[in-house]
Coordinates of C-alpha atoms and ligand atoms in Angstrom, one line a residue:
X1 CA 0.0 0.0 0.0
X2 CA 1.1 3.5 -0.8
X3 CA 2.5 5.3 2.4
X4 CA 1.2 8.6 3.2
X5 CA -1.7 7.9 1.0
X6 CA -5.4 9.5 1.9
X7 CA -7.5 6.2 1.7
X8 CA -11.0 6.5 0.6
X9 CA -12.8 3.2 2.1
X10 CA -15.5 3.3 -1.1
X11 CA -15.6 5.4 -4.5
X12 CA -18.0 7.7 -3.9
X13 CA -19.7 10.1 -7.0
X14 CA -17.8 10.9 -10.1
X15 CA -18.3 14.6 -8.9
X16 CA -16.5 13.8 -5.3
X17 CA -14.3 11.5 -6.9
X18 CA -12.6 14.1 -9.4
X19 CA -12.5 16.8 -6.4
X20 CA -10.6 13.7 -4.0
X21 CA -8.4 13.1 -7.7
X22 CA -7.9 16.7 -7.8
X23 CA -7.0 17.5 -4.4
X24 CA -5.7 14.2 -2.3
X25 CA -2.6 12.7 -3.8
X26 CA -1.3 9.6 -3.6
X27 CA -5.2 8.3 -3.2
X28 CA -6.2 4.5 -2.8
X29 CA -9.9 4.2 -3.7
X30 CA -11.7 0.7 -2.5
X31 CA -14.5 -0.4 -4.4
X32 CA -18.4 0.3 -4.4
X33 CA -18.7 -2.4 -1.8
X34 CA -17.8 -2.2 1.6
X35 CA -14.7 -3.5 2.3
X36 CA -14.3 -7.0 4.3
X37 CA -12.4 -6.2 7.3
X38 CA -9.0 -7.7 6.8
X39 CA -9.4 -5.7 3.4
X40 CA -9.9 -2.1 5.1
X41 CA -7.0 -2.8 7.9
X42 CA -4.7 -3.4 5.0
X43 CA -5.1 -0.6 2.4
X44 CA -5.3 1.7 6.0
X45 CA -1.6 0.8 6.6
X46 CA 0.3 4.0 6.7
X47 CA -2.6 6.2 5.9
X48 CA -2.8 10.2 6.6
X49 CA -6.5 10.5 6.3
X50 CA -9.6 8.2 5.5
X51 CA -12.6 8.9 3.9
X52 CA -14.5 6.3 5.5
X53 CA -18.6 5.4 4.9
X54 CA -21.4 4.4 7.4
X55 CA -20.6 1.2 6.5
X56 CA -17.1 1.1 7.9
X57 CA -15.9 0.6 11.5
X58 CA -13.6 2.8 12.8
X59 CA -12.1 2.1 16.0
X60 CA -8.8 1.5 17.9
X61 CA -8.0 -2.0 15.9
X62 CA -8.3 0.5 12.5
X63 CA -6.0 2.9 14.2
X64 CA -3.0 0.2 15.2
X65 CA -3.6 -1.0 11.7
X66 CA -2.9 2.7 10.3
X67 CA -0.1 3.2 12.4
X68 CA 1.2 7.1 13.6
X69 CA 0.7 8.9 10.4
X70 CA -2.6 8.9 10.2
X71 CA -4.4 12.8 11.1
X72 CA -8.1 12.9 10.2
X73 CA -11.2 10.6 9.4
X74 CA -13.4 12.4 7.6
X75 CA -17.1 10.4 7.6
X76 CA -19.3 11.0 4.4
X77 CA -22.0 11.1 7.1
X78 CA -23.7 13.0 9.4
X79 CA -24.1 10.3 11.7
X80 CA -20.6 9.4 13.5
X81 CA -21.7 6.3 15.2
X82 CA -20.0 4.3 13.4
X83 CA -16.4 6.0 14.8
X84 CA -15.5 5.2 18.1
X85 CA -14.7 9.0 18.6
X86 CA -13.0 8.5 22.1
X87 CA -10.4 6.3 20.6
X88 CA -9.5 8.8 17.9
X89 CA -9.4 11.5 20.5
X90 CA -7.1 9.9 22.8
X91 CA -4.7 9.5 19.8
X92 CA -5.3 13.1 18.2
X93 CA -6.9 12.3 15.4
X94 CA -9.3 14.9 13.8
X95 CA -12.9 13.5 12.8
X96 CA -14.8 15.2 10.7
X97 CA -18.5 14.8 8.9
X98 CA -21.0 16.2 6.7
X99 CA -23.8 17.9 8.5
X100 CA -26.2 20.8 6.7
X101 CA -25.7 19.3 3.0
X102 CA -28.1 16.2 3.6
X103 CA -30.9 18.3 6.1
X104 CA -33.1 18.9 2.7
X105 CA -33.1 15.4 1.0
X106 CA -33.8 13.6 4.4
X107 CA -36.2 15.4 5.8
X108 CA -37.8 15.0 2.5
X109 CA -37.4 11.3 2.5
X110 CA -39.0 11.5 6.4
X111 CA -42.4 13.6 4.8
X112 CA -42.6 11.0 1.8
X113 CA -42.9 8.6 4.7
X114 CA -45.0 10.2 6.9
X115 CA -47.3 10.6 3.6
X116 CA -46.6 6.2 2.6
X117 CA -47.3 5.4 5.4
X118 CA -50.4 7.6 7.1
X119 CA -52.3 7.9 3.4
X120 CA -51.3 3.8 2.7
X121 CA -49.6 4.5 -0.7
X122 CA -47.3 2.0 -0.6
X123 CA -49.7 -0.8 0.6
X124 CA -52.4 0.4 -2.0
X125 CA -49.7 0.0 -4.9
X126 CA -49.3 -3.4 -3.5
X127 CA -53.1 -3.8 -3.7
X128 CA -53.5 -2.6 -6.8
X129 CA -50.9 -4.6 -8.6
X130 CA -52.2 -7.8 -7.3
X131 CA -56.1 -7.3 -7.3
X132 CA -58.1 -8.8 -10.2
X133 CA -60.6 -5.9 -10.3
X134 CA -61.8 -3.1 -8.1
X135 CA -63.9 -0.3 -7.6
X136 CA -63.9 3.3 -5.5
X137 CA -65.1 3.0 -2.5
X138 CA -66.0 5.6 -0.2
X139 CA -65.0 4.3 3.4
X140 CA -61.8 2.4 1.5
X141 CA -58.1 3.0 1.2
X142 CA -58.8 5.7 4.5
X143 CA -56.2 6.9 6.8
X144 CA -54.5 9.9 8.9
X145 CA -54.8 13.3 7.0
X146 CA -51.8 15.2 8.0
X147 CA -52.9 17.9 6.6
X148 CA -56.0 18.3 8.2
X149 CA -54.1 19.7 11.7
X150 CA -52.6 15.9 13.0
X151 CA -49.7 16.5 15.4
X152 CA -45.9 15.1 14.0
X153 CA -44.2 14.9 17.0
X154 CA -40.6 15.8 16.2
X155 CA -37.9 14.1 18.1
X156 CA -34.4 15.9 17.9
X157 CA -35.4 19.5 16.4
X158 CA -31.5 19.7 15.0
X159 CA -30.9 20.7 11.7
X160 CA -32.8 18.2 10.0
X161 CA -36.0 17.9 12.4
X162 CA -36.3 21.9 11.4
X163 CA -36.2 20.8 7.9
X164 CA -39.5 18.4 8.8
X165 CA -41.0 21.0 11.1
X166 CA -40.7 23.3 7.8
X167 CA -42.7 21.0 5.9
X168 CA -44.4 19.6 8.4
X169 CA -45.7 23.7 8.7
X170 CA -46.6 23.7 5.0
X171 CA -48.3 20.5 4.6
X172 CA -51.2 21.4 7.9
X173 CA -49.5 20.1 10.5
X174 CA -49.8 20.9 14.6
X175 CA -46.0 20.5 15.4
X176 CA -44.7 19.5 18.8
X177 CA -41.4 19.0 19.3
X178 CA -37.9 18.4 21.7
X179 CA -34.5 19.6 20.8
X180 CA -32.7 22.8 22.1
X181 CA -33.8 24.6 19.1
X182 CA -37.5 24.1 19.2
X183 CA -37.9 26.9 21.9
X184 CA -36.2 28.9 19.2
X185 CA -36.8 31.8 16.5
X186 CA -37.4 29.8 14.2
X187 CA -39.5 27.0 15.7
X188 CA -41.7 30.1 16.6
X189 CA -42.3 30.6 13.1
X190 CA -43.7 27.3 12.9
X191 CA -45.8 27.1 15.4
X192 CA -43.6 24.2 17.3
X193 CA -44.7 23.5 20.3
X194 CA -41.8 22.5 22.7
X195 CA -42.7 19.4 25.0
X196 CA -40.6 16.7 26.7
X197 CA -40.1 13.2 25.5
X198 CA -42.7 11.3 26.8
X199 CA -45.6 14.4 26.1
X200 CA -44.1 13.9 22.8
X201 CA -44.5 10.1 22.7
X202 CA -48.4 10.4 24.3
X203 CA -49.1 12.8 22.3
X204 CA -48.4 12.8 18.6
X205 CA -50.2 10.8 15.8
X206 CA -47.2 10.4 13.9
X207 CA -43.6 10.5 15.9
X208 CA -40.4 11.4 14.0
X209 CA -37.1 10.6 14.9
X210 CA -33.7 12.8 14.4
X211 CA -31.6 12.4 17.4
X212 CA -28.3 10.5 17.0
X213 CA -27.4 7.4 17.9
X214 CA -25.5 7.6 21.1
X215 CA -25.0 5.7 24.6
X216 CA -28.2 7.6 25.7
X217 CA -30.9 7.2 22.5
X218 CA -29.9 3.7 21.6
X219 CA -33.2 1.7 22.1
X220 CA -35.2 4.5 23.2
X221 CA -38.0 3.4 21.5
X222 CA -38.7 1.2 23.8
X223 CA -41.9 -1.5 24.2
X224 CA -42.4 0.7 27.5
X225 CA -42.6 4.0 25.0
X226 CA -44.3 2.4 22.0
X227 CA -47.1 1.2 24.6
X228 CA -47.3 5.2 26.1
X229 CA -47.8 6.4 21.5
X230 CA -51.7 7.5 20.7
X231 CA -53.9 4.4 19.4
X232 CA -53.6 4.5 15.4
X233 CA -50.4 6.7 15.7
X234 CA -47.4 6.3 13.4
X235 CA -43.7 5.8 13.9
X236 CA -41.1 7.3 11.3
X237 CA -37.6 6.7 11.6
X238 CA -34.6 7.9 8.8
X239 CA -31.9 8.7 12.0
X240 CA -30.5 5.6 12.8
X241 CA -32.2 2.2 12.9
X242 CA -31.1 1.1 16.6
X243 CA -32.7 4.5 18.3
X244 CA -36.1 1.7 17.7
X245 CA -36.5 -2.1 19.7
X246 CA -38.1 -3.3 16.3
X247 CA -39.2 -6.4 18.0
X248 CA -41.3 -4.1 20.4
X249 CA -42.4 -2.6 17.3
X250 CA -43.8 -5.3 15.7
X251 CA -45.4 -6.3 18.9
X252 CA -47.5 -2.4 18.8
X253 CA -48.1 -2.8 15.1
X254 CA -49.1 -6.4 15.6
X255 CA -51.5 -6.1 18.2
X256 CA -53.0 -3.0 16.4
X257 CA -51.9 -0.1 18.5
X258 CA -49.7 1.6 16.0
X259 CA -51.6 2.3 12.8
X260 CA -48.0 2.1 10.7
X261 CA -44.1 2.7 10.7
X262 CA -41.4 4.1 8.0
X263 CA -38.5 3.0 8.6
X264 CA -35.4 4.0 6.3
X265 CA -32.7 2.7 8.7
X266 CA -33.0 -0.7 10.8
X267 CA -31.7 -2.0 13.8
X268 CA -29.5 -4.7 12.4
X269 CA -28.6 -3.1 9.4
X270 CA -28.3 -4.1 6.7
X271 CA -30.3 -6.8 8.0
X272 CA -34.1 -6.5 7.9
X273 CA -36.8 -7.4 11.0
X274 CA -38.5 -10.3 9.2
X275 CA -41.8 -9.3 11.1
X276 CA -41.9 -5.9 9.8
X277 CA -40.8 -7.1 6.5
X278 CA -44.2 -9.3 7.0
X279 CA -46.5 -6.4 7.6
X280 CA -48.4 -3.9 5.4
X281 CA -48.5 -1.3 7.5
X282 CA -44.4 -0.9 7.4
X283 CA -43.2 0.9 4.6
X284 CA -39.4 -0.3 4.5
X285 CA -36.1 1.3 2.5
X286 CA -32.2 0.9 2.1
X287 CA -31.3 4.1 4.0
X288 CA -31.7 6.1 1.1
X289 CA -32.6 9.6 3.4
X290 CA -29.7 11.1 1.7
X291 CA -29.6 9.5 -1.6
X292 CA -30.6 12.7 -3.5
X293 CA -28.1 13.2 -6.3
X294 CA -27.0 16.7 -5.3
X295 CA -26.8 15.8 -1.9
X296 CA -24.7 12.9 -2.8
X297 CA -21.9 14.8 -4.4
X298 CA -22.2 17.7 -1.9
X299 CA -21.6 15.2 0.9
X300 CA -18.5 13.6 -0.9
X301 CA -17.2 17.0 -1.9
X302 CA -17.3 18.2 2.0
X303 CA -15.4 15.3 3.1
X304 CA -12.6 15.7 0.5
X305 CA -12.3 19.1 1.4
X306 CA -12.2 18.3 5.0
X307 CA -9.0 15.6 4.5
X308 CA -7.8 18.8 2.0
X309 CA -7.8 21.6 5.2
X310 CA -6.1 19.6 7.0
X311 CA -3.3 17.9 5.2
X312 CA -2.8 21.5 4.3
X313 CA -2.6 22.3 8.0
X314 CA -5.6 23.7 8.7
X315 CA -8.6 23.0 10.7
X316 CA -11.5 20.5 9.1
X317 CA -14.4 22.9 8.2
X318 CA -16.8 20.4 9.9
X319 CA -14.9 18.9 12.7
X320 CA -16.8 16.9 15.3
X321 CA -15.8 17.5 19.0
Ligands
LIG1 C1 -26.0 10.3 7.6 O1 -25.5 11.2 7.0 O2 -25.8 10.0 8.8 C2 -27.0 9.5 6.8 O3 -27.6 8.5 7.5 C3 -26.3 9.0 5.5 O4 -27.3 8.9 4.6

């Protein structure tokens, strides 16, 4: 393997790809598939910087593997969980990731939801594609009307929650909400409603998840808060899939308390719940919140020019602390 080399752990767009060309020389670029294990600890072997993926563990066997050299990680992600962030700081090494360029495309991935799964679109293409014949039917096909004043019940109100409030706003919606910015100017403007968790939980007909993933969240949707949701409310989650106890989620949607869940990440990912998978009232996808195309390349781009501040000797323009 190169020495000195910026690593990037999976080729990412052709747009991020020329920039990490352009501006990160000598480069070793893995391939579209996440690297096995034995794979990643090799090519990382005297590495400055990686631009490592969700899919990619980074932790204190990575860092022996690098060696000394290496100065920044630079996640093409919002979401750090995947770095064991202690273990690079006790060895001074800068990690970085790309938060405000995906707010937009996820938040609109978490309304499509909210609209699949409370208006049934995804079960009524099923039912449509399979039925021999069928007719309009006045009582069919009903379900939650967002936009006649249900309450979304926003939990994190970070930069991405406010990008659901927003539409949440537009679209009819009572908003409540928790998050240190949803007793702020702009949560004002939408009419958010600041509550604590559980209000949020007994409250809302349709709950939305944007925390991270930390000691503290993981499994917080809990059989003990899924039990506390509104009869016929709905569960939405495109953060990160083990904030939810899917088990205890199949349990509330089995025995009819939860009307529905959208789930774009999962607890065992990539692995999928088999009993969701079973049910119509799930709408399921391959964590694609932030699979718009410009979002895609913007989130590549940041990282590369994260790796390029600081080989240059400069601070990462979106370090985490
Ligand atoms: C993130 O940025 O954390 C997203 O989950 C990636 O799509």
């Amino acid at each position: 393997m190169t020495p000195s080399h910026v690593l990037v752990t999976r080729s990412l767009t052709a747009a991020a790809m020329s920039a990490a060309q352009r501006l990160l020389a000598p480069l070793v670029v893995l391939d579209d598939a996440p690297p096995d294990r034995a794979e990643l600890l090799r090519s990382a072997r005297g590495a400055v910087a990686i631009v490592s993926l969700l899919t990619e563990q980074i932790d204190d066997e990575l860092f022996d593997a690098a060696g000394g050299q290496l100065r920044i990680v630079a996640n093409v992600a919002a979401g750090v969980d995947n770095i064991d962030l202690e273990a690079a700081a006790r060895r001074g090494i800068l990690v970085s990731n790309t938060p405000g360029v995906l707010d937009e495309a996820t938040a609109d991935l978490a309304l499509a939801l909210i609209l699949a799964t409370t208006r049934r679109i995804v079960e009524a293409d099923r039912f449509i594609r399979s039925a021999e014949q069928w007719i309009w039917g006045p009582k069919d096909w009903v379900g939650l009307q967002v936009s006649a004043g249900a309450t979304v019940g926003i939990v994190g109100l970070g930069r991405i929650g406010m990008a659901v409030a927003r539409r949440a706003h537009a679209f009819g919606a009572r908003i409540i909400a928790t998050g240190s910015r949803s007793s702020g100017p702009e949560a004002a403007a939408l009419e958010v409603v600041p509550v604590g968790l559980d209000e949020l939980f007994e409250t809302a007909d349709v709950v939305t998840l944007h925390c991270p993933l930390t000691s503290e969240t993981r499994g917080m949707v809990d059989a003990a808060r899924l039990k506390s949701m509104r009869q016929g409310s709905y569960l939405i989650n495109t953060g990160r899939g083990p904030l939810v106890d899917e088990d205890a989620l199949a349990d509330a949607l089995e025995e009819g308390r939860l009307a529905g869940a959208g789930l774009d990440v999962h607890e065992n990912e990539p692995l999928v719940n088999e009993r969701l998978r079973r049910s119509d009232r799930v709408v399921l996808l391959p964590h694609i919140g932030s699979a718009g195309a410009a979002t895609r390349d913007a989130m590549g781009l940041l990282a590369v020019r994260n790796v390029a501040e600081v080989l240059a000797g400069r601070r990462p323009i979106t370090p985490v602390d």
